[in-house]
PDB file of C-alpha atoms and ligand atoms in Angstrom:
ATOM      1  CA  MET A  23     -72.680 166.836 230.512  1.00  0.00           C
ATOM      2  CA  LYS A  24     -72.957 169.924 232.695  1.00  0.00           C
ATOM      3  CA  ILE A  25     -72.707 173.690 232.249  1.00  0.00           C
ATOM      4  CA  ILE A  26     -70.145 175.878 234.010  1.00  0.00           C
ATOM      5  CA  ASN A  27     -71.443 179.398 233.492  1.00  0.00           C
ATOM      6  CA  PHE A  28     -69.126 182.364 234.066  1.00  0.00           C
ATOM      7  CA  GLY A  29     -71.830 184.971 234.314  1.00  0.00           C
ATOM      8  CA  SER A  30     -72.850 188.352 235.614  1.00  0.00           C
ATOM      9  CA  MET A  31     -75.141 188.717 238.598  1.00  0.00           C
ATOM     10  CA  ASN A  32     -77.041 192.001 238.686  1.00  0.00           C
ATOM     11  CA  ILE A  33     -79.615 193.744 240.794  1.00  0.00           C
ATOM     12  CA  ASP A  34     -82.071 194.966 238.157  1.00  0.00           C
ATOM     13  CA  ARG A  35     -83.714 198.299 238.940  1.00  0.00           C
ATOM     14  CA  VAL A  36     -86.596 198.390 236.472  1.00  0.00           C
ATOM     15  CA  TYR A  37     -88.499 201.611 235.726  1.00  0.00           C
ATOM     16  CA  ASP A  38     -91.850 201.632 233.884  1.00  0.00           C
ATOM     17  CA  VAL A  39     -91.886 204.491 231.384  1.00  0.00           C
ATOM     18  CA  ALA A  40     -94.265 205.534 228.608  1.00  0.00           C
ATOM     19  CA  GLN A  41     -91.290 206.092 226.274  1.00  0.00           C
ATOM     20  CA  MET A  42     -87.539 205.758 226.701  1.00  0.00           C
ATOM     21  CA  VAL A  43     -85.907 208.902 228.044  1.00  0.00           C
ATOM     22  CA  ALA A  44     -84.302 211.012 225.310  1.00  0.00           C
ATOM     23  CA  PRO A  45     -80.981 212.920 225.579  1.00  0.00           C
ATOM     24  CA  GLY A  46     -81.442 216.058 227.705  1.00  0.00           C
ATOM     25  CA  GLU A  47     -84.906 214.960 228.867  1.00  0.00           C
ATOM     26  CA  THR A  48     -86.168 214.207 232.395  1.00  0.00           C
ATOM     27  CA  ILE A  49     -89.158 211.888 232.727  1.00  0.00           C
ATOM     28  CA  SER A  50     -91.106 210.334 235.595  1.00  0.00           C
ATOM     29  CA  ALA A  51     -91.298 206.576 235.986  1.00  0.00           C
ATOM     30  CA  GLY A  52     -94.699 205.031 236.572  1.00  0.00           C
ATOM     31  CA  GLY A  53     -93.227 202.263 238.728  1.00  0.00           C
ATOM     32  CA  LEU A  54     -90.024 200.795 240.116  1.00  0.00           C
ATOM     33  CA  HIS A  55     -89.353 197.070 240.504  1.00  0.00           C
ATOM     34  CA  ILE A  56     -86.258 195.327 241.858  1.00  0.00           C
ATOM     35  CA  TYR A  57     -85.464 191.924 240.354  1.00  0.00           C
ATOM     36  CA  ALA A  58     -82.653 189.403 240.360  1.00  0.00           C
ATOM     37  CA  GLY A  59     -80.962 189.605 236.973  1.00  0.00           C
ATOM     38  CA  GLY A  60     -77.734 189.733 235.032  1.00  0.00           C
ATOM     39  CA  LYS A  61     -77.305 187.916 231.745  1.00  0.00           C
ATOM     40  CA  GLY A  62     -75.234 185.190 233.327  1.00  0.00           C
ATOM     41  CA  LEU A  63     -77.500 184.620 236.298  1.00  0.00           C
ATOM     42  CA  ASN A  64     -80.590 184.585 234.052  1.00  0.00           C
ATOM     43  CA  GLN A  65     -78.982 181.969 231.792  1.00  0.00           C
ATOM     44  CA  SER A  66     -78.000 179.782 234.748  1.00  0.00           C
ATOM     45  CA  VAL A  67     -81.505 179.994 236.207  1.00  0.00           C
ATOM     46  CA  ALA A  68     -83.054 179.134 232.830  1.00  0.00           C
ATOM     47  CA  ALA A  69     -80.748 176.160 232.249  1.00  0.00           C
ATOM     48  CA  ALA A  70     -81.307 174.870 235.776  1.00  0.00           C
ATOM     49  CA  ARG A  71     -85.099 175.302 235.569  1.00  0.00           C
ATOM     50  CA  ALA A  72     -84.892 173.384 232.280  1.00  0.00           C
ATOM     51  CA  GLY A  73     -83.252 170.490 234.097  1.00  0.00           C
ATOM     52  CA  ALA A  74     -79.538 170.883 233.352  1.00  0.00           C
ATOM     53  CA  GLN A  75     -76.751 170.548 235.891  1.00  0.00           C
ATOM     54  CA  VAL A  76     -75.375 174.083 236.220  1.00  0.00           C
ATOM     55  CA  ILE A  77     -72.458 175.471 238.207  1.00  0.00           C
ATOM     56  CA  HIS A  78     -72.516 179.255 238.315  1.00  0.00           C
ATOM     57  CA  ALA A  79     -69.167 181.065 238.410  1.00  0.00           C
ATOM     58  CA  GLY A  80     -69.568 184.703 239.388  1.00  0.00           C
ATOM     59  CA  ALA A  81     -69.294 187.318 242.094  1.00  0.00           C
ATOM     60  CA  VAL A  82     -71.632 189.370 244.270  1.00  0.00           C
ATOM     61  CA  GLY A  83     -70.989 191.999 246.902  1.00  0.00           C
ATOM     62  CA  PRO A  84     -72.458 192.144 250.417  1.00  0.00           C
ATOM     63  CA  GLU A  85     -75.926 193.282 249.283  1.00  0.00           C
ATOM     64  CA  GLY A  86     -76.261 190.553 246.621  1.00  0.00           C
ATOM     65  CA  GLY A  87     -77.573 187.759 248.826  1.00  0.00           C
ATOM     66  CA  PHE A  88     -80.921 187.561 247.054  1.00  0.00           C
ATOM     67  CA  LEU A  89     -79.109 186.899 243.762  1.00  0.00           C
ATOM     68  CA  VAL A  90     -77.402 183.903 245.352  1.00  0.00           C
ATOM     69  CA  ASP A  91     -80.800 182.737 246.632  1.00  0.00           C
ATOM     70  CA  ALA A  92     -82.259 183.037 243.118  1.00  0.00           C
ATOM     71  CA  LEU A  93     -79.557 180.738 241.755  1.00  0.00           C
ATOM     72  CA  THR A  94     -79.914 178.222 244.554  1.00  0.00           C
ATOM     73  CA  GLN A  95     -83.720 178.143 244.345  1.00  0.00           C
ATOM     74  CA  SER A  96     -83.515 177.401 240.606  1.00  0.00           C
ATOM     75  CA  GLY A  97     -81.358 174.352 241.281  1.00  0.00           C
ATOM     76  CA  ALA A  98     -78.097 175.864 240.032  1.00  0.00           C
ATOM     77  CA  ASP A  99     -74.951 175.328 242.126  1.00  0.00           C
ATOM     78  CA  ALA A 100     -74.067 178.673 243.727  1.00  0.00           C
ATOM     79  CA  GLY A 101     -71.527 177.176 246.075  1.00  0.00           C
ATOM     80  CA  HIS A 102     -68.408 178.528 244.388  1.00  0.00           C
ATOM     81  CA  LEU A 103     -69.208 182.226 244.083  1.00  0.00           C
ATOM     82  CA  LEU A 104     -66.766 184.984 244.964  1.00  0.00           C
ATOM     83  CA  ARG A 105     -68.085 187.318 247.681  1.00  0.00           C
ATOM     84  CA  PRO A 106     -65.882 190.458 247.477  1.00  0.00           C
ATOM     85  CA  GLU A 107     -66.483 193.590 249.567  1.00  0.00           C
ATOM     86  CA  THR A 108     -67.384 195.343 246.321  1.00  0.00           C
ATOM     87  CA  GLU A 109     -70.735 196.695 245.240  1.00  0.00           C
ATOM     88  CA  THR A 110     -72.885 194.071 243.495  1.00  0.00           C
ATOM     89  CA  GLY A 111     -73.346 194.627 239.765  1.00  0.00           C
ATOM     90  CA  HIS A 112     -76.563 196.351 238.837  1.00  0.00           C
ATOM     91  CA  ALA A 113     -78.662 197.305 235.853  1.00  0.00           C
ATOM     92  CA  VAL A 114     -80.872 200.334 235.270  1.00  0.00           C
ATOM     93  CA  ILE A 115     -83.663 199.194 232.962  1.00  0.00           C
ATOM     94  CA  GLN A 116     -86.390 201.233 231.310  1.00  0.00           C
ATOM     95  CA  ILE A 117     -89.435 199.282 230.111  1.00  0.00           C
ATOM     96  CA  ASN A 118     -91.728 201.179 227.762  1.00  0.00           C
ATOM     97  CA  SER A 119     -95.404 200.604 227.105  1.00  0.00           C
ATOM     98  CA  ALA A 120     -94.571 198.201 224.244  1.00  0.00           C
ATOM     99  CA  GLY A 121     -92.553 195.986 226.591  1.00  0.00           C
ATOM    100  CA  GLN A 122     -89.243 196.990 225.012  1.00  0.00           C
ATOM    101  CA  ASN A 123     -86.264 197.695 227.221  1.00  0.00           C
ATOM    102  CA  ALA A 124     -83.188 199.912 227.359  1.00  0.00           C
ATOM    103  CA  ILE A 125     -80.486 198.729 229.765  1.00  0.00           C
ATOM    104  CA  ILE A 126     -77.400 200.229 231.399  1.00  0.00           C
ATOM    105  CA  VAL A 127     -75.224 197.757 233.306  1.00  0.00           C
ATOM    106  CA  TYR A 128     -72.699 198.616 235.999  1.00  0.00           C
ATOM    107  CA  GLY A 129     -70.173 195.812 236.439  1.00  0.00           C
ATOM    108  CA  GLY A 130     -69.271 196.161 240.136  1.00  0.00           C
ATOM    109  CA  ALA A 131     -68.417 192.756 241.635  1.00  0.00           C
ATOM    110  CA  ASN A 132     -68.803 191.127 238.205  1.00  0.00           C
ATOM    111  CA  GLN A 133     -65.393 192.590 237.400  1.00  0.00           C
ATOM    112  CA  CYS A 134     -63.688 190.605 240.210  1.00  0.00           C
ATOM    113  CA  LEU A 135     -63.255 187.337 238.292  1.00  0.00           C
ATOM    114  CA  ASP A 136     -59.476 186.834 238.069  1.00  0.00           C
ATOM    115  CA  GLU A 137     -57.203 184.134 236.642  1.00  0.00           C
ATOM    116  CA  ALA A 138     -56.949 182.174 239.893  1.00  0.00           C
ATOM    117  CA  TYR A 139     -60.750 181.992 240.190  1.00  0.00           C
ATOM    118  CA  ILE A 140     -61.170 181.114 236.507  1.00  0.00           C
ATOM    119  CA  ASP A 141     -58.697 178.220 236.876  1.00  0.00           C
ATOM    120  CA  LYS A 142     -60.366 177.018 240.066  1.00  0.00           C
ATOM    121  CA  MET A 143     -63.770 176.953 238.391  1.00  0.00           C
ATOM    122  CA  LEU A 144     -62.537 175.321 235.187  1.00  0.00           C
ATOM    123  CA  ALA A 145     -60.950 172.573 237.284  1.00  0.00           C
ATOM    124  CA  LEU A 146     -64.543 171.479 238.042  1.00  0.00           C
ATOM    125  CA  GLY A 147     -65.062 170.707 234.352  1.00  0.00           C
ATOM    126  CA  ASP A 148     -64.803 167.364 232.598  1.00  0.00           C
ATOM    127  CA  VAL A 149     -64.096 166.970 228.885  1.00  0.00           C
ATOM    128  CA  GLY A 150     -67.288 167.636 226.948  1.00  0.00           C
ATOM    129  CA  ASP A 151     -68.810 169.949 229.561  1.00  0.00           C
ATOM    130  CA  LEU A 152     -70.078 173.284 228.312  1.00  0.00           C
ATOM    131  CA  VAL A 153     -68.375 176.470 229.488  1.00  0.00           C
ATOM    132  CA  LEU A 154     -70.783 179.328 228.924  1.00  0.00           C
ATOM    133  CA  LEU A 155     -69.909 182.997 229.065  1.00  0.00           C
ATOM    134  CA  GLN A 156     -71.305 186.362 228.104  1.00  0.00           C
ATOM    135  CA  ASN A 157     -69.505 189.687 228.154  1.00  0.00           C
ATOM    136  CA  GLU A 158     -70.569 191.230 231.467  1.00  0.00           C
ATOM    137  CA  THR A 159     -67.725 189.896 233.645  1.00  0.00           C
ATOM    138  CA  SER A 160     -63.983 190.346 233.722  1.00  0.00           C
ATOM    139  CA  GLY A 161     -61.712 187.619 232.321  1.00  0.00           C
ATOM    140  CA  THR A 162     -63.613 186.898 229.101  1.00  0.00           C
ATOM    141  CA  ALA A 163     -60.514 186.193 226.976  1.00  0.00           C
ATOM    142  CA  GLU A 164     -58.907 184.074 229.726  1.00  0.00           C
ATOM    143  CA  ILE A 165     -62.061 182.018 230.200  1.00  0.00           C
ATOM    144  CA  ILE A 166     -62.220 181.244 226.465  1.00  0.00           C
ATOM    145  CA  ARG A 167     -58.495 180.369 226.208  1.00  0.00           C
ATOM    146  CA  ARG A 168     -58.267 178.249 229.339  1.00  0.00           C
ATOM    147  CA  ALA A 169     -61.554 176.420 228.757  1.00  0.00           C
ATOM    148  CA  HIS A 170     -60.417 175.542 225.245  1.00  0.00           C
ATOM    149  CA  GLU A 171     -57.018 174.354 226.531  1.00  0.00           C
ATOM    150  CA  LYS A 172     -58.831 172.031 228.933  1.00  0.00           C
ATOM    151  CA  GLY A 173     -60.876 170.485 226.115  1.00  0.00           C
ATOM    152  CA  LEU A 174     -64.140 171.994 227.348  1.00  0.00           C
ATOM    153  CA  THR A 175     -66.794 173.152 224.876  1.00  0.00           C
ATOM    154  CA  VAL A 176     -66.812 176.960 224.771  1.00  0.00           C
ATOM    155  CA  VAL A 177     -70.221 178.609 224.299  1.00  0.00           C
ATOM    156  CA  PHE A 178     -70.067 182.372 223.885  1.00  0.00           C
ATOM    157  CA  ASN A 179     -72.994 184.775 223.960  1.00  0.00           C
ATOM    158  CA  PRO A 180     -71.111 187.999 223.114  1.00  0.00           C
ATOM    159  CA  SER A 181     -73.453 190.408 224.845  1.00  0.00           C
ATOM    160  CA  PRO A 182     -72.816 193.300 225.210  1.00  0.00           C
ATOM    161  CA  PHE A 183     -70.699 192.947 222.081  1.00  0.00           C
ATOM    162  CA  PRO A 184     -66.996 193.152 223.027  1.00  0.00           C
ATOM    163  CA  ALA A 185     -65.122 196.336 222.183  1.00  0.00           C
ATOM    164  CA  GLU A 186     -61.773 194.481 222.227  1.00  0.00           C
ATOM    165  CA  PRO A 187     -60.700 191.569 219.997  1.00  0.00           C
ATOM    166  CA  LEU A 188     -61.130 188.171 221.671  1.00  0.00           C
ATOM    167  CA  PRO A 189     -59.908 184.647 220.767  1.00  0.00           C
ATOM    168  CA  TYR A 190     -63.115 183.950 218.838  1.00  0.00           C
ATOM    169  CA  GLU A 191     -61.376 181.169 216.902  1.00  0.00           C
ATOM    170  CA  LEU A 192     -61.434 179.071 220.101  1.00  0.00           C
ATOM    171  CA  VAL A 193     -65.216 179.287 220.506  1.00  0.00           C
ATOM    172  CA  ASP A 194     -67.229 176.147 219.687  1.00  0.00           C
ATOM    173  CA  LEU A 195     -70.728 177.622 219.692  1.00  0.00           C
ATOM    174  CA  PHE A 196     -71.845 181.236 219.277  1.00  0.00           C
ATOM    175  CA  ILE A 197     -75.299 182.279 220.445  1.00  0.00           C
ATOM    176  CA  VAL A 198     -75.981 185.713 218.959  1.00  0.00           C
ATOM    177  CA  ASN A 199     -78.783 188.028 217.988  1.00  0.00           C
ATOM    178  CA  GLU A 200     -78.779 189.736 214.587  1.00  0.00           C
ATOM    179  CA  ILE A 201     -76.743 192.732 215.746  1.00  0.00           C
ATOM    180  CA  GLU A 202     -74.140 190.625 217.546  1.00  0.00           C
ATOM    181  CA  GLY A 203     -74.044 188.250 214.564  1.00  0.00           C
ATOM    182  CA  ALA A 204     -73.385 191.077 212.111  1.00  0.00           C
ATOM    183  CA  LEU A 205     -70.668 192.529 214.345  1.00  0.00           C
ATOM    184  CA  LEU A 206     -69.068 189.098 214.760  1.00  0.00           C
ATOM    185  CA  ALA A 207     -69.141 188.641 210.989  1.00  0.00           C
ATOM    186  CA  GLU A 208     -67.764 192.189 210.521  1.00  0.00           C
ATOM    187  CA  LEU A 209     -70.735 193.084 208.324  1.00  0.00           C
ATOM    188  CA  PRO A 210     -73.187 196.031 208.318  1.00  0.00           C
ATOM    189  CA  LEU A 211     -75.926 195.798 210.946  1.00  0.00           C
ATOM    190  CA  ASP A 212     -78.698 195.426 208.335  1.00  0.00           C
ATOM    191  CA  THR A 213     -77.123 192.313 206.769  1.00  0.00           C
ATOM    192  CA  GLN A 214     -79.488 189.427 205.962  1.00  0.00           C
ATOM    193  CA  PRO A 215     -79.349 186.420 208.348  1.00  0.00           C
ATOM    194  CA  GLU A 216     -78.186 183.992 205.636  1.00  0.00           C
ATOM    195  CA  THR A 217     -75.243 186.246 204.810  1.00  0.00           C
ATOM    196  CA  ILE A 218     -74.380 186.568 208.509  1.00  0.00           C
ATOM    197  CA  LEU A 219     -74.422 182.784 208.939  1.00  0.00           C
ATOM    198  CA  ASN A 220     -72.255 182.281 205.839  1.00  0.00           C
ATOM    199  CA  ALA A 221     -69.735 184.901 206.959  1.00  0.00           C
ATOM    200  CA  ILE A 222     -69.461 183.530 210.509  1.00  0.00           C
ATOM    201  CA  GLY A 223     -69.021 180.073 209.005  1.00  0.00           C
ATOM    202  CA  GLU A 224     -66.171 181.306 206.813  1.00  0.00           C
ATOM    203  CA  ARG A 225     -64.467 183.203 209.637  1.00  0.00           C
ATOM    204  CA  PHE A 226     -64.879 180.459 212.226  1.00  0.00           C
ATOM    205  CA  PRO A 227     -65.236 177.159 210.347  1.00  0.00           C
ATOM    206  CA  ASN A 228     -64.981 175.062 213.526  1.00  0.00           C
ATOM    207  CA  ALA A 229     -67.834 176.800 215.317  1.00  0.00           C
ATOM    208  CA  TRP A 230     -71.549 176.399 215.058  1.00  0.00           C
ATOM    209  CA  VAL A 231     -73.997 179.255 215.421  1.00  0.00           C
ATOM    210  CA  VAL A 232     -77.417 179.949 216.870  1.00  0.00           C
ATOM    211  CA  LEU A 233     -78.731 183.232 215.446  1.00  0.00           C
ATOM    212  CA  THR A 234     -81.856 184.636 217.103  1.00  0.00           C
ATOM    213  CA  LEU A 235     -83.951 186.871 214.848  1.00  0.00           C
ATOM    214  CA  GLY A 236     -86.462 188.571 217.176  1.00  0.00           C
ATOM    215  CA  GLY A 237     -89.922 188.310 215.638  1.00  0.00           C
ATOM    216  CA  SER A 238     -88.578 186.096 212.839  1.00  0.00           C
ATOM    217  CA  GLY A 239     -87.569 183.246 215.127  1.00  0.00           C
ATOM    218  CA  VAL A 240     -84.190 181.556 215.185  1.00  0.00           C
ATOM    219  CA  VAL A 241     -81.799 179.793 212.811  1.00  0.00           C
ATOM    220  CA  CYS A 242     -79.017 177.435 213.759  1.00  0.00           C
ATOM    221  CA  ARG A 243     -76.186 176.269 211.535  1.00  0.00           C
ATOM    222  CA  LYS A 244     -74.091 173.290 212.502  1.00  0.00           C
ATOM    223  CA  GLY A 245     -71.679 171.852 209.953  1.00  0.00           C
ATOM    224  CA  GLY A 246     -73.556 171.866 206.665  1.00  0.00           C
ATOM    225  CA  GLU A 247     -76.987 171.708 208.279  1.00  0.00           C
ATOM    226  CA  THR A 248     -79.360 174.602 208.972  1.00  0.00           C
ATOM    227  CA  PHE A 249     -82.321 174.409 211.340  1.00  0.00           C
ATOM    228  CA  ALA A 250     -84.974 177.074 211.939  1.00  0.00           C
ATOM    229  CA  HIS A 251     -87.857 177.685 214.310  1.00  0.00           C
ATOM    230  CA  PRO A 252     -90.460 180.492 214.257  1.00  0.00           C
ATOM    231  CA  ILE A 253     -91.446 182.447 217.351  1.00  0.00           C
ATOM    232  CA  PHE A 254     -94.474 181.552 219.421  1.00  0.00           C
ATOM    233  CA  LYS A 255     -96.646 184.665 219.319  1.00  0.00           C
ATOM    234  CA  VAL A 256     -97.497 186.145 222.726  1.00  0.00           C
ATOM    235  CA  THR A 257     -98.346 189.615 224.018  1.00  0.00           C
ATOM    236  CA  ALA A 258     -95.060 191.270 224.977  1.00  0.00           C
ATOM    237  CA  VAL A 259     -95.013 192.574 228.539  1.00  0.00           C
ATOM    238  CA  ASP A 260     -91.257 192.784 229.113  1.00  0.00           C
ATOM    239  CA  THR A 261     -88.572 191.387 226.795  1.00  0.00           C
ATOM    240  CA  THR A 262     -85.865 191.480 229.506  1.00  0.00           C
ATOM    241  CA  ALA A 263     -84.133 188.086 229.852  1.00  0.00           C
ATOM    242  CA  ALA A 264     -86.014 186.552 226.914  1.00  0.00           C
ATOM    243  CA  GLY A 265     -82.727 185.977 225.066  1.00  0.00           C
ATOM    244  CA  ASP A 266     -81.126 184.635 228.238  1.00  0.00           C
ATOM    245  CA  THR A 267     -84.027 182.261 228.730  1.00  0.00           C
ATOM    246  CA  PHE A 268     -83.619 181.050 225.156  1.00  0.00           C
ATOM    247  CA  CYS A 269     -79.907 180.504 225.689  1.00  0.00           C
ATOM    248  CA  GLY A 270     -80.324 178.597 228.964  1.00  0.00           C
ATOM    249  CA  TYR A 271     -83.075 176.356 227.625  1.00  0.00           C
ATOM    250  CA  PHE A 272     -81.244 175.656 224.377  1.00  0.00           C
ATOM    251  CA  LEU A 273     -78.075 174.577 226.193  1.00  0.00           C
ATOM    252  CA  ALA A 274     -80.031 172.553 228.727  1.00  0.00           C
ATOM    253  CA  GLY A 275     -81.625 170.726 225.811  1.00  0.00           C
ATOM    254  CA  LEU A 276     -78.170 169.852 224.478  1.00  0.00           C
ATOM    255  CA  CYS A 277     -77.105 168.641 227.930  1.00  0.00           C
ATOM    256  CA  LEU A 278     -80.207 166.449 228.072  1.00  0.00           C
ATOM    257  CA  GLN A 279     -79.242 164.916 224.684  1.00  0.00           C
ATOM    258  CA  LYS A 280     -82.204 166.409 222.794  1.00  0.00           C
ATOM    259  CA  ASP A 281     -81.839 166.969 219.053  1.00  0.00           C
ATOM    260  CA  ILE A 282     -81.385 170.486 217.705  1.00  0.00           C
ATOM    261  CA  PRO A 283     -84.980 170.985 216.418  1.00  0.00           C
ATOM    262  CA  GLN A 284     -86.341 170.018 219.843  1.00  0.00           C
ATOM    263  CA  CYS A 285     -83.827 172.286 221.601  1.00  0.00           C
ATOM    264  CA  LEU A 286     -84.890 175.199 219.379  1.00  0.00           C
ATOM    265  CA  LYS A 287     -88.581 174.497 219.961  1.00  0.00           C
ATOM    266  CA  GLU A 288     -88.307 174.315 223.753  1.00  0.00           C
ATOM    267  CA  ALA A 289     -86.026 177.364 223.917  1.00  0.00           C
ATOM    268  CA  SER A 290     -88.442 179.348 221.721  1.00  0.00           C
ATOM    269  CA  ALA A 291     -91.355 178.380 223.944  1.00  0.00           C
ATOM    270  CA  ALA A 292     -89.468 179.289 227.125  1.00  0.00           C
ATOM    271  CA  SER A 293     -88.448 182.611 225.626  1.00  0.00           C
ATOM    272  CA  ALA A 294     -92.049 183.398 224.591  1.00  0.00           C
ATOM    273  CA  ILE A 295     -93.235 182.740 228.141  1.00  0.00           C
ATOM    274  CA  ALA A 296     -90.482 185.042 229.480  1.00  0.00           C
ATOM    275  CA  VAL A 297     -91.606 187.836 227.112  1.00  0.00           C
ATOM    276  CA  SER A 298     -95.145 187.578 228.459  1.00  0.00           C
ATOM    277  CA  ARG A 299     -94.017 188.184 232.068  1.00  0.00           C
ATOM    278  CA  GLN A 300     -92.346 191.006 233.972  1.00  0.00           C
ATOM    279  CA  GLY A 301     -88.769 190.998 235.202  1.00  0.00           C
ATOM    280  CA  ALA A 302     -85.657 188.944 234.564  1.00  0.00           C
ATOM    281  CA  VAL A 303     -85.488 185.908 236.895  1.00  0.00           C
ATOM    282  CA  PRO A 304     -89.226 186.004 237.778  1.00  0.00           C
ATOM    283  CA  SER A 305     -90.092 185.696 234.082  1.00  0.00           C
ATOM    284  CA  ILE A 306     -88.098 182.495 233.454  1.00  0.00           C
ATOM    285  CA  PRO A 307     -90.402 179.466 233.260  1.00  0.00           C
ATOM    286  CA  THR A 308     -89.943 176.027 234.751  1.00  0.00           C
ATOM    287  CA  ARG A 309     -89.732 173.018 232.455  1.00  0.00           C
ATOM    288  CA  ALA A 310     -93.265 172.022 233.502  1.00  0.00           C
ATOM    289  CA  GLU A 311     -94.549 175.443 232.356  1.00  0.00           C
ATOM    290  CA  VAL A 312     -92.767 175.068 229.015  1.00  0.00           C
ATOM    291  CA  GLU A 313     -94.215 171.603 228.485  1.00  0.00           C
ATOM    292  CA  GLU A 314     -97.712 172.867 229.307  1.00  0.00           C
ATOM    293  CA  PHE A 315     -97.259 175.816 226.903  1.00  0.00           C
ATOM    294  CA  LEU A 316     -96.184 173.451 224.123  1.00  0.00           C
ATOM    295  CA  ALA A 317     -98.990 170.982 224.835  1.00  0.00           C
ATOM    296  CA  GLU A 318    -101.534 173.804 224.464  1.00  0.00           C
ATOM    297  CA  ARG A 319    -100.106 174.605 221.019  1.00  0.00           C
ATOM    298  CA  LYS A 320    -100.051 171.093 219.546  1.00  0.00           C
TER     299      LYS A 320
HETATM  300  O1  RIB B 430     -80.391 190.217 229.430  1.00  0.00           O
HETATM  301  C1  RIB B 430     -81.058 190.892 230.472  1.00  0.00           C
HETATM  302  C2  RIB B 430     -80.098 191.271 231.546  1.00  0.00           C
HETATM  303  O2  RIB B 430     -79.150 192.189 231.024  1.00  0.00           O
HETATM  304  C3  RIB B 430     -80.702 191.986 232.732  1.00  0.00           C
HETATM  305  O3  RIB B 430     -81.161 191.091 233.724  1.00  0.00           O
HETATM  306  C4  RIB B 430     -79.606 192.940 233.177  1.00  0.00           C
HETATM  307  O4  RIB B 430     -79.112 192.679 234.444  1.00  0.00           O
HETATM  308  C5  RIB B 430     -78.528 192.837 232.107  1.00  0.00           C
HETATM  309  O5  RIB B 430     -77.470 192.046 232.489  1.00  0.00           O
END
């Protein structure tokens, strides 16, 4: 089982700030860092570092070579990328002194994924393979429809949450945080996790759900079964890509035939390590680092 990930590739421009800038305010940044990022790229790197076979489907412009290198160095297959003469996608990220972030993404080349490319990439899939997507590229609805038609398993991380309706009924697995989960369930943002899980289950009875809960860990509902895992407590340096790391490790665990509790445990550990480090791609641990982290906590 492999992962074909239709995912954004961004140049992350990260600014260290004491507090997030407020409307009408101008502030000075204490530092600027440039990292490889993008939700899709981060998830591919995480899944590949975790040991899964990953093909990344995406696009970068002329100045995005180091994003391609980041994929390749992780072990993901970056051999099918589009290389348009369009500016590479980028993100402007503020990191405050508590390690929290605020992110603006500019799509750029990520918006160049068209139907012909989607079909070409899906043709690489075999029945049972996972097709992963987020919501930072063009073609989201087409990817879901065509992957489903081909009998591939559709995994959707709806981030940023889509403004337009999508064929959610064709999704096999949702990976959402509490806000995305509430929006998917069409419930108020302060809805309790159990209610969110129940509502998603009623709306999409064929799908299973992984609901990440920040400091409260993660719950997963598949069929009638619910699994949970707490967070591993670490000092937060930068939460950027922690969710992506979780997602990549969780799916890699599935590809490697691990059971759900083990997938949740390894993904939670990987995510905790990512939180304790700066940047997107540089923060994503290798499988050896995750195993060492878990061994220290036995
Ligand atoms: O999830 C973190 C990512 O969101 C960043 O790397 C940034 O590029 C945005 O896509």
